[in-house]
Amino acid sequence: MDKAIQYELHLAQRMSRLGTETAFEVLNKARALERSGKNIIHLEIGEPDFDTPANIVEAGIDALREGWTHYGPSAGLPELRQAIAEDVSRSRGVKVASDEVVVVPGGKPIIFFTILALAEAGDEVIYPNPGFPIYESMIHYAGARPVPIRLREEKDFGFDVDEMASLITDRTRLIILNSPQNPTGGVLGKQDFHDIAAAIGDRNIMVLSDEIYSRLIFEGEHYSIMSVPGFQERTILLDGFSKTYAMTGWRMGYGVMRPDLAAHITRLMTNSNSCTASFTQVAGIEAIRGDQSSVDRMRAEFQGRRDVFVAGLNRIKGFSCRMPKGAFYVFPNITKTGWKSKPLADALLEEVGVAGLSGASFGEFGEGYLRFSVANSLENLNQALDRIDAWTRKNL
Ligand SMILES: Cc1ncc(COP(=O)(O)O)c(C=O)c1O
């Protein structure tokens, strides 16, 4: 028999610049521990624990039966693009037409495509840190230079606009904003956006405004930089269905942007996914146009859990936690435990079966924090608090 040849894997150089999202790695590790018999409370992954509302599921099933099983236009079904345009026009107080909307499989592709389309070697992209790790990963991947803007706990995880202004150079192509924010739950207010807009001035810098948690706000109202006069043309608004309608597995999100850029983002869709699944999009029309009471119910539930979990964390030795104003994450400061974020997250997972994430997995300025998702039942959240408390009593 021939001797099997071992072929060395020759990866393209660019793959060394691609990062990842730790949540999925921790989830895999937690699942492996579960398979070995350990009981795990999952507070690591950022997805609602609710089922997709029944009216949306029914619309998806009907769509499958009606034959929405074929390719559709790369930019999305016209009726869905129209529904999104109307929804965004209403919620952001701007006039959006359907040719400014591109439907993609999840919010993530808008990050991927926007950075690919706008940033190249030597360009600089300012992004929040701690922040969604895909920003930094994609900026690196595109060969551009990531320029972190530090989110500050004392500012309720907002940032210092003067500091942001000082980071802008002639090479700045893109500024990424995210409110409500992952991982901190921080929310920028209307005045913050006007200050940010004033700092950008009339420079030809684009803003990627990640608003995937726009409907998960517990205090005040959501505001978008797209609503600031003069900024619609320079904003790519990212929003979607994953978090608002508990549709993470359906894979559907969208970007709203000037039509000339939309044509290029559509070309990236044609080259990668062809289109978002057609039956998913039909369900998306129902999500936007149908009954919204489930959105309010889920938000109220997250708020109740947030209150309990934050209060509980603040009773635990070495932990101190601000009350997040949005999203479904809490981001306690753990510096007083004397532990670094990653070893503490690992210890809580391995020793007491509480899966959370190290703040450092969201960037260098996330060191000193942990991220827990409150997308779990109150019963499990209370049990997680008991386990963390017991761990700190034993180890601190
Ligand atoms: C800030 C932020 N943007 C985008 C996404 C991506 O969402 P999707 O699952 O729709 O791709 C997430 C998901 O965790 C997120 O937290």
Short mmCIF file of C-alpha atoms and ligand atoms in Angstrom, two decimals:
data_model
loop_
_atom_site.label_atom_id
_atom_site.label_comp_id
_atom_site.label_asym_id
_atom_site.label_seq_id
_atom_site.Cartn_x
_atom_site.Cartn_y
_atom_site.Cartn_z
CA MET A 1 0.00 0.00 0.00
CA ASP A 2 1.20 3.54 -0.77
CA LYS A 3 2.50 5.46 2.18
CA ALA A 4 0.02 8.26 3.02
CA ILE A 5 1.46 11.64 2.18
CA GLN A 6 1.13 14.34 4.83
CA TYR A 7 0.29 17.60 3.07
CA GLU A 8 1.29 20.68 4.96
CA LEU A 9 -1.48 23.27 5.19
CA HIS A 10 -0.41 26.45 3.42
CA LEU A 11 -2.64 29.16 4.76
CA ALA A 12 -2.84 32.60 3.22
CA GLN A 13 -0.92 35.14 5.27
CA ARG A 14 -4.08 37.15 5.91
CA MET A 15 -5.52 34.33 8.03
CA SER A 16 -2.97 35.14 10.73
CA ARG A 17 -4.69 38.49 11.15
CA LEU A 18 -8.16 37.08 11.70
CA GLY A 19 -9.36 36.99 15.29
CA THR A 20 -12.38 35.25 16.78
CA GLU A 21 -15.22 35.56 19.24
CA THR A 22 -14.36 33.90 22.53
CA ALA A 23 -18.01 33.32 23.41
CA PHE A 24 -18.16 30.43 20.97
CA GLU A 25 -14.95 28.90 22.36
CA VAL A 26 -16.18 29.12 25.94
CA LEU A 27 -19.50 27.64 24.86
CA ASN A 28 -17.66 24.67 23.34
CA LYS A 29 -15.59 24.20 26.48
CA ALA A 30 -18.70 24.44 28.65
CA ARG A 31 -20.49 21.87 26.49
CA ALA A 32 -17.51 19.52 26.78
CA LEU A 33 -17.65 19.88 30.58
CA GLU A 34 -21.37 19.12 30.43
CA ARG A 35 -20.72 15.98 28.45
CA SER A 36 -18.37 14.86 31.21
CA GLY A 37 -21.25 15.18 33.66
CA LYS A 38 -20.72 18.67 35.08
CA ASN A 39 -23.66 21.00 35.61
CA ILE A 40 -23.06 24.33 33.85
CA ILE A 41 -25.00 27.59 34.02
CA HIS A 42 -24.57 29.26 30.66
CA LEU A 43 -24.00 32.98 30.96
CA GLU A 44 -21.45 33.21 28.18
CA ILE A 45 -23.30 33.46 24.91
CA GLY A 46 -25.10 36.57 23.71
CA GLU A 47 -28.41 35.24 22.60
CA PRO A 48 -31.92 35.53 24.00
CA ASP A 49 -33.03 32.34 25.72
CA PHE A 50 -36.58 32.89 24.44
CA ASP A 51 -38.03 31.10 21.45
CA THR A 52 -38.75 33.14 18.34
CA PRO A 53 -42.29 34.56 18.75
CA ALA A 54 -44.95 32.21 17.35
CA ASN A 55 -46.30 34.62 14.71
CA ILE A 56 -42.82 34.83 13.17
CA VAL A 57 -42.27 31.07 13.28
CA GLU A 58 -45.67 30.54 11.59
CA ALA A 59 -44.77 33.04 8.88
CA GLY A 60 -41.52 31.16 8.25
CA ILE A 61 -43.28 27.78 8.07
CA ASP A 62 -45.94 29.18 5.72
CA ALA A 63 -43.19 30.67 3.56
CA LEU A 64 -41.48 27.28 3.26
CA ARG A 65 -44.79 25.65 2.30
CA GLU A 66 -45.48 28.40 -0.21
CA GLY A 67 -42.17 27.71 -1.93
CA TRP A 68 -39.94 30.53 -0.67
CA THR A 69 -37.07 28.10 -1.04
CA HIS A 70 -35.25 29.68 -3.99
CA TYR A 71 -32.61 32.32 -4.51
CA GLY A 72 -33.77 35.88 -4.08
CA PRO A 73 -32.20 39.24 -4.93
CA SER A 74 -28.77 39.73 -3.28
CA ALA A 75 -29.84 42.92 -1.50
CA GLY A 76 -32.95 41.28 -0.04
CA LEU A 77 -36.62 40.82 -0.94
CA PRO A 78 -38.11 44.16 -2.04
CA GLU A 79 -40.99 43.92 0.45
CA LEU A 80 -38.64 43.31 3.37
CA ARG A 81 -36.32 46.15 2.29
CA GLN A 82 -39.38 48.40 2.13
CA ALA A 83 -40.57 47.28 5.58
CA ILE A 84 -37.10 47.96 7.02
CA ALA A 85 -36.88 51.36 5.30
CA GLU A 86 -40.22 52.37 6.83
CA ASP A 87 -39.27 51.03 10.25
CA VAL A 88 -35.90 52.81 10.31
CA SER A 89 -37.45 56.03 8.94
CA ARG A 90 -39.90 55.99 11.84
CA SER A 91 -37.54 54.91 14.62
CA ARG A 92 -34.59 57.13 13.63
CA GLY A 93 -36.58 60.09 12.35
CA VAL A 94 -34.86 60.08 8.95
CA LYS A 95 -36.09 59.41 5.44
CA VAL A 96 -34.82 56.04 4.28
CA ALA A 97 -35.65 54.50 0.88
CA SER A 98 -35.56 50.78 0.18
CA ASP A 99 -32.50 51.08 -2.07
CA GLU A 100 -30.56 52.17 1.01
CA VAL A 101 -31.24 48.84 2.74
CA VAL A 102 -29.18 45.67 2.28
CA VAL A 103 -30.44 42.49 3.97
CA VAL A 104 -27.70 40.05 5.00
CA PRO A 105 -27.46 36.82 7.04
CA GLY A 106 -27.11 38.40 10.51
CA GLY A 107 -25.66 41.64 11.79
CA LYS A 108 -22.10 40.36 11.49
CA PRO A 109 -21.85 40.47 7.68
CA ILE A 110 -22.51 44.22 7.77
CA ILE A 111 -19.42 44.60 9.96
CA PHE A 112 -17.42 42.32 7.67
CA PHE A 113 -18.58 43.93 4.42
CA THR A 114 -18.37 47.54 5.61
CA ILE A 115 -14.79 47.15 6.77
CA LEU A 116 -13.82 45.23 3.62
CA ALA A 117 -15.45 47.86 1.45
CA LEU A 118 -14.10 50.96 3.18
CA ALA A 119 -10.80 50.24 4.93
CA GLU A 120 -7.53 49.29 3.35
CA ALA A 121 -3.86 49.01 4.28
CA GLY A 122 -2.72 52.13 6.08
CA ASP A 123 -6.22 53.32 6.88
CA GLU A 124 -7.22 53.76 10.49
CA VAL A 125 -10.45 52.61 12.06
CA ILE A 126 -11.51 53.83 15.50
CA TYR A 127 -13.52 51.28 17.48
CA PRO A 128 -14.79 50.83 21.05
CA ASN A 129 -12.65 48.85 23.47
CA PRO A 130 -13.83 46.83 25.30
CA GLY A 131 -16.08 46.03 22.37
CA PHE A 132 -17.48 43.33 20.13
CA PRO A 133 -14.30 41.43 19.17
CA ILE A 134 -15.26 41.11 15.51
CA TYR A 135 -14.53 44.81 14.95
CA GLU A 136 -10.84 44.52 15.81
CA SER A 137 -10.55 41.17 14.07
CA MET A 138 -11.98 42.51 10.81
CA ILE A 139 -9.98 45.75 10.89
CA HIS A 140 -6.80 43.66 11.18
CA TYR A 141 -7.98 41.27 8.50
CA ALA A 142 -8.55 44.11 6.07
CA GLY A 143 -4.96 45.23 6.74
CA ALA A 144 -6.09 48.49 8.32
CA ARG A 145 -4.93 49.83 11.68
CA PRO A 146 -7.26 49.37 14.66
CA VAL A 147 -7.36 52.47 16.88
CA PRO A 148 -9.15 51.68 20.15
CA ILE A 149 -11.21 54.26 21.97
CA ARG A 150 -11.35 53.33 25.64
CA LEU A 151 -14.76 52.91 27.21
CA ARG A 152 -14.66 54.16 30.78
CA GLU A 153 -16.54 52.65 33.66
CA GLU A 154 -16.73 56.02 35.43
CA LYS A 155 -18.60 57.33 32.37
CA ASP A 156 -21.05 54.42 32.53
CA PHE A 157 -18.97 52.87 29.78
CA GLY A 158 -19.28 55.82 27.47
CA PHE A 159 -16.08 57.41 26.20
CA ASP A 160 -14.41 60.77 26.36
CA VAL A 161 -15.29 62.58 23.13
CA ASP A 162 -12.16 64.78 23.35
CA GLU A 163 -10.13 61.59 23.51
CA MET A 164 -11.91 60.30 20.41
CA ALA A 165 -11.26 63.61 18.65
CA SER A 166 -7.56 63.30 19.49
CA LEU A 167 -7.47 59.88 17.78
CA ILE A 168 -8.79 61.19 14.46
CA THR A 169 -6.07 61.64 11.83
CA ASP A 170 -5.94 62.15 8.07
CA ARG A 171 -5.94 58.35 7.77
CA THR A 172 -9.14 57.78 9.75
CA ARG A 173 -11.63 56.19 7.35
CA LEU A 174 -14.18 54.76 9.70
CA ILE A 175 -15.41 55.16 13.27
CA ILE A 176 -17.36 52.29 14.81
CA LEU A 177 -19.97 53.13 17.43
CA ASN A 178 -22.07 50.61 19.34
CA SER A 179 -25.03 51.55 21.51
CA PRO A 180 -26.48 49.77 23.45
CA GLN A 181 -23.10 48.21 23.86
CA ASN A 182 -21.67 44.73 24.01
CA PRO A 183 -20.07 43.80 26.44
CA THR A 184 -20.75 46.62 28.92
CA GLY A 185 -24.48 47.31 28.47
CA GLY A 186 -23.56 51.00 28.18
CA VAL A 187 -25.86 53.31 26.23
CA LEU A 188 -24.85 56.58 24.55
CA GLY A 189 -27.40 59.38 24.81
CA LYS A 190 -28.55 61.95 22.28
CA GLN A 191 -26.08 64.55 23.56
CA ASP A 192 -23.21 62.05 23.27
CA PHE A 193 -24.01 61.52 19.61
CA HIS A 194 -24.22 65.23 18.93
CA ASP A 195 -20.85 65.72 20.65
CA ILE A 196 -19.34 62.87 18.62
CA ALA A 197 -20.79 64.35 15.43
CA ALA A 198 -19.36 67.77 16.32
CA ALA A 199 -15.94 66.21 16.89
CA ILE A 200 -16.06 64.55 13.45
CA GLY A 201 -17.25 67.82 11.93
CA ASP A 202 -17.44 67.84 8.16
CA ARG A 203 -14.59 65.38 7.62
CA ASN A 204 -15.25 62.64 5.10
CA ILE A 205 -15.22 59.87 7.71
CA MET A 206 -17.83 57.12 7.68
CA VAL A 207 -19.49 55.86 10.85
CA LEU A 208 -20.52 52.24 11.32
CA SER A 209 -23.26 52.50 13.92
CA ASP A 210 -23.92 49.07 15.39
CA GLU A 211 -27.45 49.27 16.78
CA ILE A 212 -28.20 45.55 17.02
CA TYR A 213 -29.51 46.09 20.59
CA SER A 214 -31.61 49.15 19.66
CA ARG A 215 -34.80 47.68 21.12
CA LEU A 216 -33.17 46.53 24.34
CA ILE A 217 -32.99 49.77 26.27
CA PHE A 218 -34.13 49.96 29.88
CA GLU A 219 -33.83 53.68 30.50
CA GLY A 220 -34.40 56.50 28.06
CA GLU A 221 -34.78 56.12 24.32
CA HIS A 222 -32.55 54.75 21.64
CA TYR A 223 -30.77 57.40 19.58
CA SER A 224 -28.76 56.98 16.41
CA ILE A 225 -26.02 59.12 14.94
CA MET A 226 -27.94 58.70 11.69
CA SER A 227 -30.49 61.12 13.17
CA VAL A 228 -27.90 63.88 13.61
CA PRO A 229 -28.31 66.41 10.78
CA GLY A 230 -25.62 65.90 8.15
CA PHE A 231 -24.78 62.36 9.24
CA GLN A 232 -27.18 60.16 7.33
CA GLU A 233 -24.90 60.12 4.30
CA ARG A 234 -21.89 59.16 6.41
CA THR A 235 -23.59 56.47 8.50
CA ILE A 236 -23.91 52.76 7.93
CA LEU A 237 -26.57 51.68 10.40
CA LEU A 238 -26.43 48.04 11.45
CA ASP A 239 -29.49 46.46 13.01
CA GLY A 240 -31.19 43.10 12.73
CA PHE A 241 -33.47 40.42 14.00
CA SER A 242 -31.19 38.24 16.17
CA LYS A 243 -31.57 40.06 19.46
CA THR A 244 -34.84 41.99 19.01
CA TYR A 245 -36.93 39.02 17.89
CA ALA A 246 -34.87 36.15 19.37
CA MET A 247 -33.93 34.99 15.87
CA THR A 248 -30.19 34.30 16.23
CA GLY A 249 -30.34 30.99 14.35
CA TRP A 250 -32.39 32.32 11.45
CA ARG A 251 -29.45 34.52 10.39
CA MET A 252 -30.82 37.84 9.28
CA GLY A 253 -29.72 41.43 9.75
CA TYR A 254 -29.37 44.54 7.68
CA GLY A 255 -27.42 47.65 6.90
CA VAL A 256 -28.85 51.05 6.00
CA MET A 257 -26.53 53.27 4.01
CA ARG A 258 -26.29 55.61 1.05
CA PRO A 259 -27.41 53.87 -2.16
CA ASP A 260 -24.01 54.02 -3.89
CA LEU A 261 -22.40 52.16 -0.98
CA ALA A 262 -25.39 49.79 -0.78
CA ALA A 263 -24.65 48.71 -4.37
CA HIS A 264 -21.10 47.71 -3.37
CA ILE A 265 -22.20 45.91 -0.19
CA THR A 266 -24.72 44.07 -2.38
CA ARG A 267 -21.87 43.02 -4.66
CA LEU A 268 -20.10 41.55 -1.62
CA MET A 269 -23.32 39.64 -0.89
CA THR A 270 -23.44 38.32 -4.47
CA ASN A 271 -19.84 37.17 -4.09
CA SER A 272 -20.32 35.48 -0.73
CA ASN A 273 -23.84 34.38 0.23
CA SER A 274 -25.80 35.15 -2.97
CA CYS A 275 -28.72 36.13 -0.76
CA THR A 276 -30.21 35.76 2.70
CA ALA A 277 -32.53 32.71 2.96
CA SER A 278 -35.81 33.64 1.28
CA PHE A 279 -38.19 32.05 3.82
CA THR A 280 -36.24 33.73 6.62
CA GLN A 281 -36.86 37.08 4.95
CA VAL A 282 -40.58 36.41 4.64
CA ALA A 283 -40.61 35.72 8.39
CA GLY A 284 -38.69 38.99 8.80
CA ILE A 285 -41.55 40.93 7.19
CA GLU A 286 -43.90 39.49 9.81
CA ALA A 287 -41.37 40.32 12.55
CA ILE A 288 -41.31 43.98 11.57
CA ARG A 289 -44.94 44.47 10.57
CA GLY A 290 -46.59 42.08 13.04
CA ASP A 291 -47.41 42.29 16.75
CA GLN A 292 -44.51 43.80 18.74
CA SER A 293 -45.71 42.83 22.22
CA SER A 294 -43.23 39.96 22.45
CA VAL A 295 -40.36 42.46 22.05
CA ASP A 296 -41.66 44.42 25.04
CA ARG A 297 -42.19 41.25 27.06
CA MET A 298 -38.64 40.05 26.45
CA ARG A 299 -37.21 43.44 27.33
CA ALA A 300 -39.17 43.56 30.61
CA GLU A 301 -37.92 40.08 31.45
CA PHE A 302 -34.28 41.02 30.76
CA GLN A 303 -34.68 44.12 32.90
CA GLY A 304 -35.98 42.11 35.87
CA ARG A 305 -33.10 39.66 35.58
CA ARG A 306 -30.57 42.45 35.21
CA ASP A 307 -31.80 44.05 38.44
CA VAL A 308 -31.53 40.80 40.39
CA PHE A 309 -28.16 39.82 38.96
CA VAL A 310 -26.49 43.21 39.39
CA ALA A 311 -27.75 43.49 42.99
CA GLY A 312 -26.48 39.97 43.67
CA LEU A 313 -23.05 40.60 42.15
CA ASN A 314 -22.66 43.74 44.24
CA ARG A 315 -23.06 41.62 47.38
CA ILE A 316 -20.18 39.33 46.36
CA LYS A 317 -16.72 39.98 47.74
CA GLY A 318 -14.41 41.66 45.22
CA PHE A 319 -17.17 42.33 42.66
CA SER A 320 -18.67 45.71 41.85
CA CYS A 321 -21.12 46.17 39.03
CA ARG A 322 -22.75 49.19 37.39
CA MET A 323 -26.34 48.98 36.31
CA PRO A 324 -26.28 48.55 32.52
CA LYS A 325 -28.84 50.66 30.66
CA GLY A 326 -29.24 48.35 27.69
CA ALA A 327 -28.55 44.98 26.00
CA PHE A 328 -28.57 41.84 28.14
CA TYR A 329 -25.08 41.87 29.58
CA VAL A 330 -23.61 42.82 32.92
CA PHE A 331 -19.96 43.74 33.17
CA PRO A 332 -18.73 43.61 36.77
CA ASN A 333 -15.40 45.06 37.80
CA ILE A 334 -13.43 42.26 39.46
CA THR A 335 -10.13 44.02 40.17
CA LYS A 336 -10.70 43.84 43.93
CA THR A 337 -10.69 40.05 43.76
CA GLY A 338 -6.97 40.31 42.96
CA TRP A 339 -7.55 37.97 40.01
CA LYS A 340 -7.05 38.67 36.32
CA SER A 341 -10.13 38.30 34.15
CA LYS A 342 -9.25 35.16 32.18
CA PRO A 343 -8.07 32.99 35.10
CA LEU A 344 -11.13 34.08 37.09
CA ALA A 345 -13.52 33.24 34.23
CA ASP A 346 -11.77 29.87 33.79
CA ALA A 347 -11.91 29.11 37.52
CA LEU A 348 -15.62 29.93 37.76
CA LEU A 349 -16.35 27.68 34.79
CA GLU A 350 -14.17 24.77 35.85
CA GLU A 351 -14.70 24.87 39.61
CA VAL A 352 -18.32 25.95 40.04
CA GLY A 353 -19.80 25.55 36.56
CA VAL A 354 -20.61 29.21 35.85
CA ALA A 355 -19.74 30.07 32.25
CA GLY A 356 -18.97 33.76 31.72
CA LEU A 357 -16.44 35.59 29.62
CA SER A 358 -13.23 37.36 30.46
CA GLY A 359 -13.49 41.10 29.86
CA ALA A 360 -10.09 40.90 28.19
CA SER A 361 -11.63 38.90 25.35
CA PHE A 362 -13.29 42.18 24.35
CA GLY A 363 -9.98 44.02 24.07
CA GLU A 364 -7.16 45.24 26.26
CA PHE A 365 -9.35 47.72 28.17
CA GLY A 366 -11.68 44.92 29.19
CA GLU A 367 -9.09 43.52 31.59
CA GLY A 368 -10.40 43.73 35.16
CA TYR A 369 -13.96 42.79 34.18
CA LEU A 370 -16.10 39.76 33.44
CA ARG A 371 -19.09 39.62 31.11
CA PHE A 372 -22.18 37.69 32.03
CA SER A 373 -25.23 37.43 29.82
CA VAL A 374 -28.54 37.53 31.69
CA ALA A 375 -30.23 35.56 28.92
CA ASN A 376 -31.01 32.77 31.35
CA SER A 377 -33.79 32.08 33.84
CA LEU A 378 -33.98 33.91 37.16
CA GLU A 379 -33.62 30.57 38.89
CA ASN A 380 -30.35 29.85 37.08
CA LEU A 381 -29.10 33.41 37.59
CA ASN A 382 -29.72 33.12 41.33
CA GLN A 383 -27.96 29.80 41.39
CA ALA A 384 -25.01 31.31 39.51
CA LEU A 385 -24.82 34.07 42.13
CA ASP A 386 -24.76 31.47 44.91
CA ARG A 387 -22.00 29.54 43.17
CA ILE A 388 -19.84 32.62 42.53
CA ASP A 389 -20.37 33.75 46.10
CA ALA A 390 -19.36 30.33 47.43
CA TRP A 391 -16.28 30.36 45.21
CA THR A 392 -15.16 33.77 46.44
CA ARG A 393 -15.69 32.77 50.09
CA LYS A 394 -13.46 29.78 49.56
CA ASN A 395 -10.77 31.42 47.45
CA LEU A 396 -10.49 35.10 48.37
C1 LIG B 1 -22.52 44.35 19.08
C2 LIG B 1 -22.93 43.25 18.20
N1 LIG B 1 -23.00 43.46 16.89
C3 LIG B 1 -23.36 42.48 16.03
C4 LIG B 1 -23.66 41.22 16.49
C5 LIG B 1 -24.00 40.14 15.48
O1 LIG B 1 -25.28 39.73 15.49
P1 LIG B 1 -25.78 38.56 14.51
O2 LIG B 1 -25.90 37.34 15.34
O3 LIG B 1 -27.09 39.06 13.99
O4 LIG B 1 -24.78 38.41 13.42
C6 LIG B 1 -23.60 40.95 17.86
C7 LIG B 1 -23.88 39.58 18.37
O5 LIG B 1 -23.52 39.19 19.42
C8 LIG B 1 -23.23 41.99 18.73
O6 LIG B 1 -23.15 41.78 20.05
#
